[in-house]
Every structure is written in structure tokens, then in C-alpha cells.
PDB file of C-alpha atoms in Angstrom:
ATOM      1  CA  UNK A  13     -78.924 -19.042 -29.833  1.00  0.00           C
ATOM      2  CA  UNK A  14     -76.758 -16.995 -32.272  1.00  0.00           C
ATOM      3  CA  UNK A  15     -76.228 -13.958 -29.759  1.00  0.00           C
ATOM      4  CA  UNK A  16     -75.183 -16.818 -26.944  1.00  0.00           C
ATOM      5  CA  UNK A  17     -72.329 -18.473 -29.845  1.00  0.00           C
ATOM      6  CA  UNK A  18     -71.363 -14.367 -30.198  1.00  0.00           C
ATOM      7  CA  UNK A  19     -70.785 -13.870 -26.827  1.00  0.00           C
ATOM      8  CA  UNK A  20     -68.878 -16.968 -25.984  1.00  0.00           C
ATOM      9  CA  UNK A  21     -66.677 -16.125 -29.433  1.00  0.00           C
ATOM     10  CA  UNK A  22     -66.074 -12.415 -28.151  1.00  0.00           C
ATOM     11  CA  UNK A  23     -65.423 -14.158 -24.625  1.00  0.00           C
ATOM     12  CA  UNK A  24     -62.581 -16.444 -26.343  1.00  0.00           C
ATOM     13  CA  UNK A  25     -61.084 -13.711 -28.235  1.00  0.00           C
ATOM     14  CA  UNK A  26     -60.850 -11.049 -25.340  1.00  0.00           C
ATOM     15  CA  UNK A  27     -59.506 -13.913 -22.910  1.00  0.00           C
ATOM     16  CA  UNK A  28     -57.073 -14.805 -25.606  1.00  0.00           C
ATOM     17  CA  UNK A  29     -56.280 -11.176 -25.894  1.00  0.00           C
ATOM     18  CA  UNK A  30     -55.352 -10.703 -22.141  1.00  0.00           C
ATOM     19  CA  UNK A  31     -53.562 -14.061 -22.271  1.00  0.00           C
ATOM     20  CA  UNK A  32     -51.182 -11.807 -25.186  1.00  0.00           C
ATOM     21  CA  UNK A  33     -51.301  -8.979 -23.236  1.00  0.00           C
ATOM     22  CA  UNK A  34     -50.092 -10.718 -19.768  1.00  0.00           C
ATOM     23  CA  UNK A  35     -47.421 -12.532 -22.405  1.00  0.00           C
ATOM     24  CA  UNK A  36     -46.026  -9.328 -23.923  1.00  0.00           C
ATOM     25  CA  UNK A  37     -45.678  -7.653 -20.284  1.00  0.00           C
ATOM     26  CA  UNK A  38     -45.453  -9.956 -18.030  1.00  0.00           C
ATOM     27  CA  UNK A  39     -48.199  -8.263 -16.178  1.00  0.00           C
ATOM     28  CA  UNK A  40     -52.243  -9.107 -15.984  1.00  0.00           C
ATOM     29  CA  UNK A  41     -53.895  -6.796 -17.192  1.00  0.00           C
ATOM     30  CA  UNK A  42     -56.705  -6.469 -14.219  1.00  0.00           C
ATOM     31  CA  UNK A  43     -53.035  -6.078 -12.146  1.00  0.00           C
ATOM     32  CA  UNK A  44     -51.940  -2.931 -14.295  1.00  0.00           C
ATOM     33  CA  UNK A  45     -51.918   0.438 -12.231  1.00  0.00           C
ATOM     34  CA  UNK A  46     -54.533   2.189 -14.493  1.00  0.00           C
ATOM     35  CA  UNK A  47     -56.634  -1.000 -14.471  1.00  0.00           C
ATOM     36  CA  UNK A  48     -56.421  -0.629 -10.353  1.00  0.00           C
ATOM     37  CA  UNK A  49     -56.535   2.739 -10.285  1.00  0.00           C
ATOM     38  CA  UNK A  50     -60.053   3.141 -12.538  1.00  0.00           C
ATOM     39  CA  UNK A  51     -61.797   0.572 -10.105  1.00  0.00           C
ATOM     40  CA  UNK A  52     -61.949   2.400  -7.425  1.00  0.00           C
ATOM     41  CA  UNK A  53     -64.036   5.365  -9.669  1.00  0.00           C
ATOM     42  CA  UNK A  54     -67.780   5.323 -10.272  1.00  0.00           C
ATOM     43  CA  UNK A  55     -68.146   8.531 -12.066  1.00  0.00           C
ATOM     44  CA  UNK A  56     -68.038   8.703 -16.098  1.00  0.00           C
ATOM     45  CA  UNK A  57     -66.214  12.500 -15.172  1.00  0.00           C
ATOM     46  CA  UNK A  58     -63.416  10.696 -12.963  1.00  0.00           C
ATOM     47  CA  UNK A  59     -63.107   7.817 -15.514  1.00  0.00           C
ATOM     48  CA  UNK A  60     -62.624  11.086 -18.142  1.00  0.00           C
ATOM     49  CA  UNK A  61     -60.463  12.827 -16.135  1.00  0.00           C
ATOM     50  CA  UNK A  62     -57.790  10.018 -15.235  1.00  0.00           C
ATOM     51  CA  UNK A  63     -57.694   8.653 -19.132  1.00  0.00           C
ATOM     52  CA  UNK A  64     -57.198  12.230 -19.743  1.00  0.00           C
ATOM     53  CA  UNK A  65     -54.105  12.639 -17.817  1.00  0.00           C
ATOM     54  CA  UNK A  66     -52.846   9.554 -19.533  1.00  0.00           C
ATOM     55  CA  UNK A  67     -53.680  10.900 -23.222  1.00  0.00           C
ATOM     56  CA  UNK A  68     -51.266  14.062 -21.662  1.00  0.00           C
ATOM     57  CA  UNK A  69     -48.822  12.024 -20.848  1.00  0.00           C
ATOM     58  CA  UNK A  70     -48.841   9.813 -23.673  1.00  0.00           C
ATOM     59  CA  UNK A  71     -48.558  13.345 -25.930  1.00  0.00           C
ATOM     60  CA  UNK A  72     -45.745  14.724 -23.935  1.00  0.00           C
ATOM     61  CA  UNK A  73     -43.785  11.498 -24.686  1.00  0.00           C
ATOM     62  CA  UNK A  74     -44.388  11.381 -28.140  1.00  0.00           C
ATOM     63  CA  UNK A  75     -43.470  14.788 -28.396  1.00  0.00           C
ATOM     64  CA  UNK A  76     -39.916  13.801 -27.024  1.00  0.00           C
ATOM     65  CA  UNK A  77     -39.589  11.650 -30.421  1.00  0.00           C
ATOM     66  CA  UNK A  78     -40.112  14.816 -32.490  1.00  0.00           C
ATOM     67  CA  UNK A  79     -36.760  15.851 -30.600  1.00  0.00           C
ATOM     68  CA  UNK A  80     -35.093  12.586 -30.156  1.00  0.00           C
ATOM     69  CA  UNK A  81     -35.509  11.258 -33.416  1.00  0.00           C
ATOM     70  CA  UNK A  82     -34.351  14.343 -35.699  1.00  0.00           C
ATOM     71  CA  UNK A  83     -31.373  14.616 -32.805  1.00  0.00           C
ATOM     72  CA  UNK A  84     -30.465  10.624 -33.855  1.00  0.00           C
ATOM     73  CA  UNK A  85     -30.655  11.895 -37.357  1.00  0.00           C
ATOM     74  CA  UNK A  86     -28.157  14.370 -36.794  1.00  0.00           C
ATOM     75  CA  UNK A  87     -25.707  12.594 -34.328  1.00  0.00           C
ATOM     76  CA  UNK A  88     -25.454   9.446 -36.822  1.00  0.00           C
ATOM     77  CA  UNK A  89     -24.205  11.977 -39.592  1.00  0.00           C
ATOM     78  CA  UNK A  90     -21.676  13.350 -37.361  1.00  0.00           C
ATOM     79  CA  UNK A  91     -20.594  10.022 -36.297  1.00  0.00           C
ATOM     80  CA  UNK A  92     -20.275   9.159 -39.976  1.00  0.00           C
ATOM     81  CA  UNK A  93     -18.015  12.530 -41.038  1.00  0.00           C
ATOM     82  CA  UNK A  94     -14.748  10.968 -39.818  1.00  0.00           C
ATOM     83  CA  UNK A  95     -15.362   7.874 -41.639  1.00  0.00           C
ATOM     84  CA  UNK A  96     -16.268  10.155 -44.659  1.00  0.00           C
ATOM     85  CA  UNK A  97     -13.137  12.080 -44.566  1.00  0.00           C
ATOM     86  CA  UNK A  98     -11.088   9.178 -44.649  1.00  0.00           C
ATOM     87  CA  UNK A  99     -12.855   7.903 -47.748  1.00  0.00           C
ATOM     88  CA  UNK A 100     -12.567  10.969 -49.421  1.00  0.00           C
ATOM     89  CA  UNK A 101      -8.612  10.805 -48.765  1.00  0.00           C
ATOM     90  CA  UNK A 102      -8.027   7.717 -49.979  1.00  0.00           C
ATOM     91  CA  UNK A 103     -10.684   8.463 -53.097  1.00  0.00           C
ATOM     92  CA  UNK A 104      -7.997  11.322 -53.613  1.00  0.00           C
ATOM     93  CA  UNK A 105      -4.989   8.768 -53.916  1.00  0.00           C
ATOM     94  CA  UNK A 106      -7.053   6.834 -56.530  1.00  0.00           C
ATOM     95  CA  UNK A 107      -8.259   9.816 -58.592  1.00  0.00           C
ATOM     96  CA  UNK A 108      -6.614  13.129 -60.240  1.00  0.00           C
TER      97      UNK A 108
END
């Protein structure tokens, strides 16, 4: 009786979980183009070898932050120099 209350709690929980999911991005999940695409495999190497292609691609855009976010870094100082300089001038006026 215990495993049966188990499974209807994880039941709850991962139906309340795709509710969020289908919330968030206003897409079900069993609609999602991975989801669609991995139903149509029956092979534990095919399964492998699509979520592998998605770890790749999933690396090659966080490897775009490595650039993008020292780059935003950089830009918002330089965007911030003029703004400097005219602080420092007027710093001048006030002190020797």
C-alpha cells in the first residue's frame, strides 16, 4: 500500500512539474521537438547519440558567454569613460 501512495505522490509531482514546464514555455512538454524527435528511436545508442548532439550544442552556446560576457564587461567601461572624463573635469574645478 505504501509503494501505491509513492507512486501516485511521484505521479502528482511530475504532472505538476509539466503543468510548470508547459507554464514557463508555453509549450507541452510531450509537444517539444526533442520530446518528438526521441519517440520515434528504440535504440539506447540513438537515444545517446541525439542527447549527445544536444550536450554539443548546449556547450557551444555556453561557450559564446565566455566571449559575450567578458565583451559586456569591456563595452560597459567604455561606455562609462566619457561620463568619467567629465567627472574628472569638473572634480578639477572643485580641487587644486
Amino acid at each position: 500500500m505504501a509503494d501505491q501512495s509513492g507512486s501516485s505522490h511521484f505521479r502528482a509531482l511530475f504532472e505538476a512539474a509539466l503543468e510548470d514546464y508547459k507554464q514557463q514555455t508555453g509549450i507541452e512538454l510531450a509537444e517539444h521537438p526533442l520530446a518528438e524527435r526521441l519517440q520515434y528511436y528504440d535504440s539506447v545508442e540513438s537515444v545517446t547519440t541525439i542527447l549527445c548532439e544536444q550536450a554539443q550544442g548546449f556547450k557551444e552556446f555556453r561557450e559564446k558567454d565566455k566571449v559575450l560576457n567578458p565583451l559586456g564587461k569591456v563595452l560597459t567601461v567604455l561606455h562609462s569613460l566619457p561620463s568619467a572624463a567629465n567627472f574628472a573635469q569638473h572634480v578639477g574645478l572643485v580641487c587644486p
